[in-house]
Short mmCIF file of C-alpha atoms and ligand atoms in Angstrom, two decimals:
data_model
loop_
_atom_site.label_atom_id
_atom_site.label_comp_id
_atom_site.label_asym_id
_atom_site.label_seq_id
_atom_site.Cartn_x
_atom_site.Cartn_y
_atom_site.Cartn_z
CA MET P 1222 42.52 36.59 233.04
CA PRO P 1223 40.13 39.37 231.94
CA LEU P 1224 37.64 40.46 234.61
CA ARG P 1225 34.72 38.82 232.85
CA ALA P 1226 36.55 35.48 232.80
CA LYS P 1227 37.45 35.83 236.48
CA VAL P 1228 33.81 36.40 237.39
CA ALA P 1229 32.68 33.53 235.16
CA SER P 1230 35.25 31.23 236.69
CA SER P 1231 34.23 32.14 240.21
CA VAL P 1232 30.53 31.62 239.43
CA SER P 1233 31.37 28.26 237.87
CA ARG P 1234 33.21 27.09 240.99
CA THR P 1235 30.47 28.30 243.32
CA ALA P 1236 27.66 26.72 241.31
CA ALA P 1237 29.51 23.40 241.17
CA ALA P 1238 30.13 23.51 244.92
CA LEU P 1239 26.45 24.32 245.63
CA SER P 1240 25.34 21.50 243.37
CA ARG P 1241 27.66 19.08 245.16
CA ALA P 1242 26.46 20.30 248.56
CA ALA P 1243 22.88 19.68 247.43
CA GLY P 1244 23.82 16.11 246.59
CA ARG P 1245 23.18 16.56 242.87
CA GLY P 1246 26.27 14.87 241.49
CA ASP P 1247 29.68 16.49 241.24
CA GLY P 1248 28.31 19.76 239.80
CA SER P 1249 30.79 20.01 236.96
CA VAL P 1250 28.20 20.24 234.20
CA ILE P 1251 26.09 23.01 235.78
CA GLY P 1252 29.19 24.89 236.95
CA GLY P 1253 30.77 24.82 233.50
CA TRP P 1254 27.49 25.67 231.81
CA LEU P 1255 27.01 28.81 233.90
CA GLY P 1256 30.63 29.87 233.46
CA LEU P 1257 30.37 29.56 229.68
CA LYS P 1258 27.07 31.51 229.69
CA ILE P 1259 28.83 34.44 231.37
CA ASP P 1260 31.97 34.19 229.23
CA PRO P 1261 31.76 32.02 226.08
CA ASP P 1262 35.58 32.16 225.88
CA LEU P 1263 36.05 30.96 229.44
CA LEU P 1264 37.54 27.60 228.45
CA ALA P 1265 40.15 29.36 226.32
CA HIS P 1266 40.99 31.79 229.15
CA LEU P 1267 41.32 28.97 231.66
CA SER P 1268 43.52 27.00 229.26
CA ALA P 1269 45.97 29.82 228.59
CA GLY P 1270 49.36 29.23 230.16
CA ARG P 1271 48.75 25.54 230.83
CA ALA P 1272 50.31 22.61 228.98
CA ILE P 1273 47.29 20.48 228.11
CA ALA P 1274 46.75 16.92 226.92
CA LEU P 1275 43.40 15.92 225.40
CA ILE P 1276 42.42 12.26 225.36
CA SER P 1277 39.68 11.07 223.04
CA GLY P 1278 38.29 7.91 221.49
CA THR P 1279 35.24 5.67 221.70
CA ASN P 1280 36.54 3.46 224.52
CA GLY P 1281 39.03 3.68 227.35
CA LYS P 1282 39.24 7.45 227.57
CA THR P 1283 38.19 7.81 231.21
CA THR P 1284 40.73 5.25 232.38
CA THR P 1285 43.51 6.49 230.09
CA THR P 1286 42.89 10.06 231.26
CA ARG P 1287 43.23 8.95 234.87
CA LEU P 1288 46.44 7.06 234.11
CA ALA P 1289 47.91 9.93 232.06
CA ALA P 1290 47.08 12.46 234.79
CA ALA P 1291 48.87 10.20 237.29
CA ALA P 1292 51.90 9.95 234.98
CA VAL P 1293 52.11 13.70 234.27
CA SER P 1294 51.80 14.43 238.00
CA ALA P 1295 55.48 13.45 238.21
CA LEU P 1296 56.07 17.05 237.04
CA GLY P 1297 53.62 18.94 239.23
CA LYS P 1298 49.94 19.59 239.79
CA VAL P 1299 47.58 18.39 237.08
CA ALA P 1300 43.99 19.53 236.49
CA THR P 1301 41.70 16.82 235.17
CA ASN P 1302 38.01 16.02 234.66
CA SER P 1303 38.08 12.78 236.59
CA PHE P 1304 34.34 12.21 236.80
CA GLY P 1305 33.79 11.64 233.12
CA ALA P 1306 32.22 15.06 232.37
CA ASN P 1307 33.93 15.12 229.00
CA MET P 1308 32.25 17.98 227.14
CA PRO P 1309 33.32 21.67 227.23
CA THR P 1310 31.14 22.35 230.29
CA GLY P 1311 33.06 19.63 232.17
CA HIS P 1312 36.45 20.92 230.98
CA THR P 1313 35.59 24.47 231.99
CA SER P 1314 34.47 23.32 235.40
CA ALA P 1315 37.56 21.14 235.93
CA LEU P 1316 39.96 23.95 235.08
CA ALA P 1317 38.06 26.55 237.12
CA LYS P 1318 38.06 24.26 240.13
CA ALA P 1319 41.73 23.32 239.84
CA GLY P 1320 43.04 26.88 240.03
CA SER P 1321 46.38 27.59 238.39
CA THR P 1322 47.98 24.23 237.67
CA PRO P 1323 50.78 24.09 235.09
CA TYR P 1324 49.30 20.95 233.49
CA ALA P 1325 45.91 19.59 232.52
CA VAL P 1326 44.89 16.19 231.19
CA LEU P 1327 41.34 16.23 229.86
CA GLU P 1328 39.09 13.45 228.62
CA VAL P 1329 37.17 14.66 225.57
CA ASP P 1330 34.01 13.24 224.03
CA GLU P 1331 34.99 12.35 220.46
CA HIS P 1332 32.25 14.58 219.00
CA TYR P 1333 33.69 17.64 220.78
CA LEU P 1334 37.36 17.10 220.01
CA ALA P 1335 37.55 19.72 217.25
CA GLN P 1336 35.85 22.36 219.41
CA VAL P 1337 38.03 21.60 222.44
CA ILE P 1338 41.23 21.72 220.38
CA GLU P 1339 40.19 25.20 219.20
CA ALA P 1340 39.49 26.40 222.73
CA THR P 1341 42.40 24.86 224.63
CA GLU P 1342 45.28 24.82 222.10
CA PRO P 1343 46.60 21.58 223.57
CA HIS P 1344 50.22 20.48 223.61
CA VAL P 1345 49.25 16.90 222.80
CA VAL P 1346 46.15 15.03 221.64
CA ALA P 1347 45.84 11.28 222.19
CA LEU P 1348 43.60 9.35 219.77
CA LEU P 1349 42.65 5.96 221.22
CA ASN P 1350 40.20 4.26 218.87
CA LEU P 1351 36.95 4.73 216.94
CA SER P 1352 34.14 2.19 216.84
CA ARG P 1353 30.37 2.08 216.64
CA ASP P 1354 28.63 3.49 219.69
CA GLN P 1355 25.08 4.67 220.47
CA LEU P 1356 23.58 3.75 217.12
CA ASP P 1357 20.61 6.11 217.42
CA ARG P 1358 22.67 9.26 217.63
CA ALA P 1359 26.43 8.83 217.25
CA LYS P 1360 28.11 9.65 213.99
CA GLU P 1361 29.26 6.94 211.62
CA VAL P 1362 32.81 5.96 212.43
CA ALA P 1363 34.22 7.22 209.12
CA MET P 1364 32.49 10.59 209.61
CA MET P 1365 34.00 10.88 213.07
CA ALA P 1366 37.46 10.11 211.66
CA GLN P 1367 36.92 12.79 209.01
CA LEU P 1368 36.05 15.39 211.68
CA TRP P 1369 39.15 14.52 213.70
CA ARG P 1370 41.32 14.68 210.62
CA ALA P 1371 40.04 18.10 209.59
CA ALA P 1372 40.47 19.45 213.13
CA LEU P 1373 44.05 18.19 213.42
CA ALA P 1374 44.95 19.50 209.96
CA ARG P 1375 44.02 22.99 211.18
CA HIS P 1376 46.52 22.60 214.05
CA PRO P 1377 49.69 21.12 212.56
CA ASP P 1378 51.74 22.08 215.65
CA VAL P 1379 49.75 19.87 218.01
CA ARG P 1380 51.61 16.73 218.93
CA ILE P 1381 49.60 13.58 218.34
CA VAL P 1382 49.80 10.25 220.19
CA ALA P 1383 47.78 7.77 218.14
CA ASN P 1384 46.86 4.09 218.02
CA ALA P 1385 48.68 2.37 215.13
CA ASP P 1386 46.33 -0.62 215.38
CA ASP P 1387 43.18 1.29 214.42
CA PRO P 1388 43.03 2.16 210.70
CA MET P 1389 40.46 4.90 211.34
CA VAL P 1390 42.73 6.56 213.90
CA VAL P 1391 45.80 6.27 211.68
CA TRP P 1392 43.92 7.91 208.83
CA ALA P 1393 42.59 10.67 211.12
CA ALA P 1394 46.12 11.39 212.40
CA THR P 1395 47.56 11.69 208.89
CA PRO P 1396 47.05 15.06 207.21
CA PRO P 1397 44.69 15.17 204.19
CA ALA P 1398 47.48 16.26 201.86
CA ALA P 1399 50.60 14.62 203.26
CA HIS P 1400 52.22 15.25 199.87
CA ASP P 1401 51.45 18.96 200.10
CA GLN P 1402 54.66 20.71 201.15
CA ARG P 1403 52.74 23.66 202.58
CA ILE P 1404 51.41 21.45 205.36
CA ALA P 1405 54.13 20.47 207.78
CA PRO P 1406 54.16 16.77 208.59
CA PRO P 1407 52.37 16.21 211.89
CA HIS P 1408 54.27 15.21 215.01
CA VAL P 1409 52.78 11.78 215.52
CA THR P 1410 53.92 9.20 218.04
CA TRP P 1411 52.34 5.81 217.37
CA PHE P 1412 51.46 3.33 220.06
CA SER P 1413 50.22 -0.21 219.72
CA ALA P 1414 47.75 -1.30 222.36
CA GLY P 1415 46.15 -4.08 220.37
CA GLN P 1416 42.61 -4.03 219.08
CA ARG P 1417 40.18 -6.91 219.34
CA TRP P 1418 37.32 -5.24 217.53
CA HIS P 1419 37.83 -4.94 213.76
CA ASP P 1420 34.30 -4.64 212.45
CA ASP P 1421 34.39 -0.88 211.94
CA SER P 1422 37.55 -0.86 209.86
CA TRP P 1423 37.30 -3.33 207.00
CA VAL P 1424 36.93 -0.52 204.47
CA CYS P 1425 39.70 2.03 203.85
CA PRO P 1426 38.56 5.55 204.80
CA GLU P 1427 40.90 6.99 202.16
CA CYS P 1428 40.00 5.01 199.04
CA GLY P 1429 37.18 2.58 199.88
CA ALA P 1430 39.21 -0.56 199.13
CA THR P 1431 39.34 -3.52 201.52
CA ILE P 1432 41.68 -3.48 204.51
CA GLN P 1433 43.53 -6.74 205.03
CA ARG P 1434 45.01 -8.05 208.26
CA SER P 1435 47.67 -10.53 209.17
CA GLY P 1436 48.72 -10.84 212.79
CA GLN P 1437 49.19 -7.31 214.07
CA GLN P 1438 49.71 -5.85 210.61
CA TRP P 1439 47.00 -4.28 208.47
CA TRP P 1440 47.14 -2.57 205.11
CA CYS P 1441 44.84 -1.15 202.46
CA THR P 1442 44.71 -3.13 199.23
CA GLY P 1443 44.03 0.02 197.21
CA CYS P 1444 46.27 2.81 198.55
CA PRO P 1445 49.38 3.34 200.71
CA LEU P 1446 47.46 3.46 204.02
CA ARG P 1447 48.94 0.82 206.31
CA ARG P 1448 49.85 0.22 209.93
CA PRO P 1449 52.72 2.52 210.91
CA ASP P 1450 55.53 1.11 213.05
CA PRO P 1451 54.59 1.90 216.64
CA GLN P 1452 57.16 3.51 218.95
CA TRP P 1453 55.35 2.39 222.13
CA THR P 1454 54.25 -1.22 222.42
CA VAL P 1455 52.78 -3.63 224.94
CA ASP P 1456 54.84 -6.70 225.65
CA ASP P 1457 53.78 -10.02 227.23
CA ASP P 1458 50.77 -8.70 229.17
CA GLU P 1459 52.66 -6.74 231.81
CA GLY P 1460 55.36 -4.75 230.11
CA VAL P 1461 55.55 -1.60 228.02
CA VAL P 1462 58.40 -0.93 225.59
CA ASP P 1463 59.34 2.71 225.01
CA PRO P 1464 60.74 4.25 221.80
CA THR P 1465 64.33 3.51 222.86
CA GLY P 1466 63.50 -0.19 223.23
CA ALA P 1467 63.63 -0.12 227.04
CA TRP P 1468 61.17 -2.48 228.73
CA TYR P 1469 59.21 -1.43 231.81
CA LYS P 1470 57.21 -3.74 234.02
CA VAL P 1471 53.85 -2.06 234.53
CA LYS P 1472 52.05 -3.16 237.67
CA LEU P 1473 48.46 -1.97 237.63
CA GLN P 1474 45.56 -2.40 239.99
CA LEU P 1475 43.30 -2.44 236.92
CA PRO P 1476 42.60 -5.75 235.15
CA GLY P 1477 43.16 -6.89 231.59
CA LYS P 1478 45.51 -6.43 228.73
CA VAL P 1479 43.41 -3.50 227.56
CA ASN P 1480 44.55 -1.54 230.61
CA ILE P 1481 48.22 -2.28 229.92
CA GLY P 1482 47.48 -0.73 226.52
CA ASN P 1483 45.90 2.26 228.26
CA ALA P 1484 49.02 2.50 230.44
CA ALA P 1485 51.27 2.50 227.36
CA THR P 1486 49.18 5.34 225.93
CA ALA P 1487 49.40 7.26 229.20
CA LEU P 1488 53.20 6.85 229.26
CA ALA P 1489 53.43 8.07 225.65
CA VAL P 1490 51.32 11.13 226.52
CA ALA P 1491 53.45 11.88 229.60
CA ALA P 1492 56.63 11.52 227.52
CA GLU P 1493 55.37 14.40 225.34
CA PHE P 1494 55.65 16.55 228.48
CA GLY P 1495 59.14 15.22 229.15
CA VAL P 1496 58.20 12.67 231.83
CA ARG P 1497 60.46 9.62 231.76
CA PRO P 1498 58.70 6.24 231.96
CA PHE P 1499 60.99 5.42 234.89
CA ASP P 1500 59.32 8.23 236.89
CA ALA P 1501 55.81 7.68 235.57
CA VAL P 1502 55.41 3.90 235.89
CA PRO P 1503 55.24 3.77 239.72
CA ARG P 1504 52.46 6.39 239.68
CA LEU P 1505 50.29 4.23 237.45
CA ALA P 1506 50.14 1.60 240.19
CA ASP P 1507 48.34 4.09 242.44
CA VAL P 1508 45.28 4.19 240.18
CA THR P 1509 42.72 1.79 241.60
CA SER P 1510 39.26 1.94 240.14
CA VAL P 1511 38.02 4.78 237.98
CA ALA P 1512 34.54 6.14 238.84
CA GLY P 1513 33.50 2.66 239.93
CA ARG P 1514 34.94 0.85 236.92
CA TYR P 1515 36.76 -2.31 238.03
CA ALA P 1516 35.69 -1.70 241.63
CA GLN P 1517 35.53 -4.79 243.82
CA VAL P 1518 33.06 -5.14 246.66
CA VAL P 1519 32.51 -8.05 248.99
CA ARG P 1520 28.89 -8.80 249.85
CA ASP P 1521 27.50 -11.93 251.51
CA GLY P 1522 30.65 -13.87 250.72
CA ARG P 1523 30.66 -12.88 247.05
CA THR P 1524 33.48 -10.79 245.63
CA ILE P 1525 31.69 -8.60 243.10
CA ARG P 1526 33.63 -6.82 240.39
CA LEU P 1527 32.10 -4.11 238.18
CA LEU P 1528 33.01 -3.86 234.51
CA LEU P 1529 31.51 -1.14 232.33
CA ALA P 1530 30.84 -2.05 228.69
CA LYS P 1531 28.92 0.33 226.46
CA ASN P 1532 29.32 -0.85 222.89
CA PRO P 1533 30.46 -3.95 220.95
CA ALA P 1534 34.17 -3.17 221.18
CA SER P 1535 34.06 -2.67 224.93
CA TRP P 1536 32.00 -5.85 225.46
CA LEU P 1537 34.74 -7.84 223.75
CA GLU P 1538 37.30 -6.30 226.10
CA ALA P 1539 35.08 -6.98 229.12
CA PHE P 1540 34.79 -10.69 228.24
CA ASP P 1541 38.56 -10.79 228.09
CA MET P 1542 38.92 -9.13 231.50
CA ALA P 1543 36.23 -11.14 233.31
CA ASP P 1544 37.32 -14.27 235.15
CA GLU P 1545 35.76 -17.66 234.41
CA ALA P 1546 33.12 -17.09 237.08
CA PRO P 1547 29.38 -16.48 237.39
CA THR P 1548 28.57 -13.36 235.40
CA LEU P 1549 25.70 -10.89 235.67
CA LEU P 1550 24.90 -8.91 232.52
CA SER P 1551 22.74 -5.81 232.76
CA ILE P 1552 21.44 -3.71 229.89
CA ASN P 1553 19.43 -0.49 229.96
CA ALA P 1554 18.50 1.75 227.07
CA ARG P 1555 18.01 5.10 228.74
CA ASP P 1556 19.17 8.39 227.30
CA PRO P 1557 22.88 8.16 228.25
CA ASP P 1558 23.04 4.58 226.93
CA GLY P 1559 21.49 5.25 223.54
CA LEU P 1560 18.00 3.93 222.87
CA ASP P 1561 18.86 1.33 220.26
CA THR P 1562 20.01 -2.06 221.58
CA SER P 1563 20.43 -3.75 218.19
CA TRP P 1564 24.20 -3.52 218.71
CA LEU P 1565 23.83 -6.53 221.02
CA PHE P 1566 23.79 -8.56 217.81
CA ASP P 1567 27.25 -7.22 216.94
CA VAL P 1568 28.67 -8.84 220.07
CA ASP P 1569 29.60 -12.52 220.11
CA PHE P 1570 28.52 -13.81 223.52
CA ALA P 1571 30.01 -17.26 222.92
CA PRO P 1572 32.91 -16.63 225.37
CA LEU P 1573 30.29 -16.83 228.16
CA ARG P 1574 29.33 -20.43 227.36
CA GLY P 1575 30.08 -22.65 230.32
CA ARG P 1576 29.73 -19.85 232.86
CA GLN P 1577 26.66 -19.27 235.01
CA VAL P 1578 25.03 -16.28 233.29
CA LEU P 1579 22.43 -14.03 234.91
CA ILE P 1580 20.69 -11.18 233.14
CA THR P 1581 18.88 -8.10 234.38
CA GLY P 1582 18.17 -4.46 233.49
CA ASP P 1583 15.41 -2.58 231.64
CA ARG P 1584 16.25 -4.41 228.42
CA ALA P 1585 17.04 -7.83 229.85
CA TYR P 1586 14.69 -9.39 227.30
CA ASP P 1587 16.73 -7.98 224.41
CA LEU P 1588 19.73 -9.61 226.00
CA ALA P 1589 17.75 -12.83 226.45
CA VAL P 1590 16.99 -13.06 222.73
CA ARG P 1591 20.61 -12.39 221.87
CA LEU P 1592 21.94 -15.03 224.28
CA ASP P 1593 19.41 -17.55 223.02
CA VAL P 1594 20.60 -17.01 219.44
CA ASN P 1595 24.17 -17.46 220.70
CA ASP P 1596 23.29 -20.70 222.58
CA VAL P 1597 24.27 -19.26 225.95
CA PRO P 1598 22.00 -20.50 228.77
CA PHE P 1599 20.95 -17.76 231.21
CA GLN P 1600 18.69 -16.96 234.14
CA HIS P 1601 16.66 -13.75 234.37
CA ILE P 1602 16.73 -12.04 237.75
CA ARG P 1603 14.92 -8.88 238.81
CA THR P 1604 17.13 -7.33 241.46
CA PHE P 1605 20.78 -7.13 242.24
CA ASP P 1606 20.27 -8.84 245.62
CA GLU P 1607 18.59 -11.73 243.83
CA ALA P 1608 21.69 -12.04 241.63
CA VAL P 1609 23.97 -12.17 244.64
CA ARG P 1610 21.86 -14.92 246.21
CA ALA P 1611 21.71 -16.87 242.94
CA VAL P 1612 25.44 -17.49 242.73
CA PRO P 1613 27.66 -19.52 245.05
CA PRO P 1614 30.11 -17.73 247.38
CA GLY P 1615 33.17 -16.61 245.43
CA ARG P 1616 33.54 -14.24 242.54
CA LEU P 1617 30.66 -12.57 240.71
CA GLU P 1618 31.57 -10.59 237.60
CA VAL P 1619 29.16 -7.81 236.62
CA ILE P 1620 29.20 -6.40 233.10
CA ALA P 1621 26.78 -3.55 232.50
CA ASN P 1622 26.20 -0.64 230.18
CA TYR P 1623 26.22 2.94 231.37
CA THR P 1624 23.04 3.54 233.41
CA ALA P 1625 22.80 -0.14 234.36
CA PHE P 1626 26.31 0.19 235.75
CA GLN P 1627 25.32 3.32 237.69
CA ASP P 1628 22.25 1.52 239.12
CA ILE P 1629 24.38 -1.34 240.42
CA ARG P 1630 27.02 1.06 241.70
CA ALA P 1631 24.26 2.83 243.65
CA GLU P 1632 23.19 -0.54 245.14
CA LEU P 1633 26.76 -0.95 246.31
CA ASP P 1634 26.70 2.50 248.00
CA ARG P 1635 28.29 4.44 245.16
CA VAL P 1636 31.46 2.45 245.26
CA ASN P 1637 34.43 4.18 243.70
ZN1 ZN Q 2761 42.99 2.80 200.81
#
């Protein structure tokens, strides 16, 4: 590395370590920020010589990144931003801290994907899904897909691992002028991980016609855009089928079919580095919870499990993962959550009928109105301890959005 980059990298590491020592989080944002101030090209310098995978999408990217890093570690040391710092400051910090690893698997905020592709020249980019998120500031889904598509078209050599079940992702992964011979066809590997949420992809991003669905298939009624045949698929809730048709039993410590889908994606990403599923699958079982997500804690005879859900698509997945048990819902609307809670009306809370439902959080009353409209009885509680006391011994499921989740995690002594 050039001298300037070496200095910047060293400052980044030191600042992150000081910040950690001062108990101010994991320090990756401040460390990366300082490093990039000293050398704006630091991320590119730190990326040079490494084979890198970028993982982006609205939901599931933290968990998929963790699983993919575990899978790729079959080959050697892997740098990764495991604490969810998914902007260039976090990537810079993660690579500076890791030293010279041959591989890196980085979670990327969907808004920064184009910029991070430019800086890191990745070997592979995984595109998970696109759905509405943080209504007050996020881009419209179709605009996001357009940005991804333009970024990938500028890098036709990047290998793409993309979700065949999400029309927006399929469109983003297909080059703007597929008929144009000057643009090489992209190297795309399609996976199918299922998709419960369809409300952001009823309109074709290519031509504006309606998208129709039947079973797993979807197609545009106005142009050739349709679901490609996936090479990696999920089979009967615990298996993943690879492109040769071989079936692998995937034992995870993470709940839900959505995580089997994340595992399939991770295996497809690792395969782009030459890792065989046979070698990668056992490593996936070592991943327990991810930054508190899915963590289980026992308190006063209640087994409490934490599920993070930030937007309508992830709430649907959380309802699927949660057991039929008393459930605490917590909603905040602080800066990291987005300030607009009207998305609560995009979620169908009917699956909670028949369960004991408790609500809390800064915006519990927004949740109360929504549940009332959905005919779901609930009880408002003010503290987490009150929630624990309000349910019988046994399981308590907690579903919370970002800062509400962090508050409850803090109550449980920053459980990982
Ligand atoms: Zn169309």
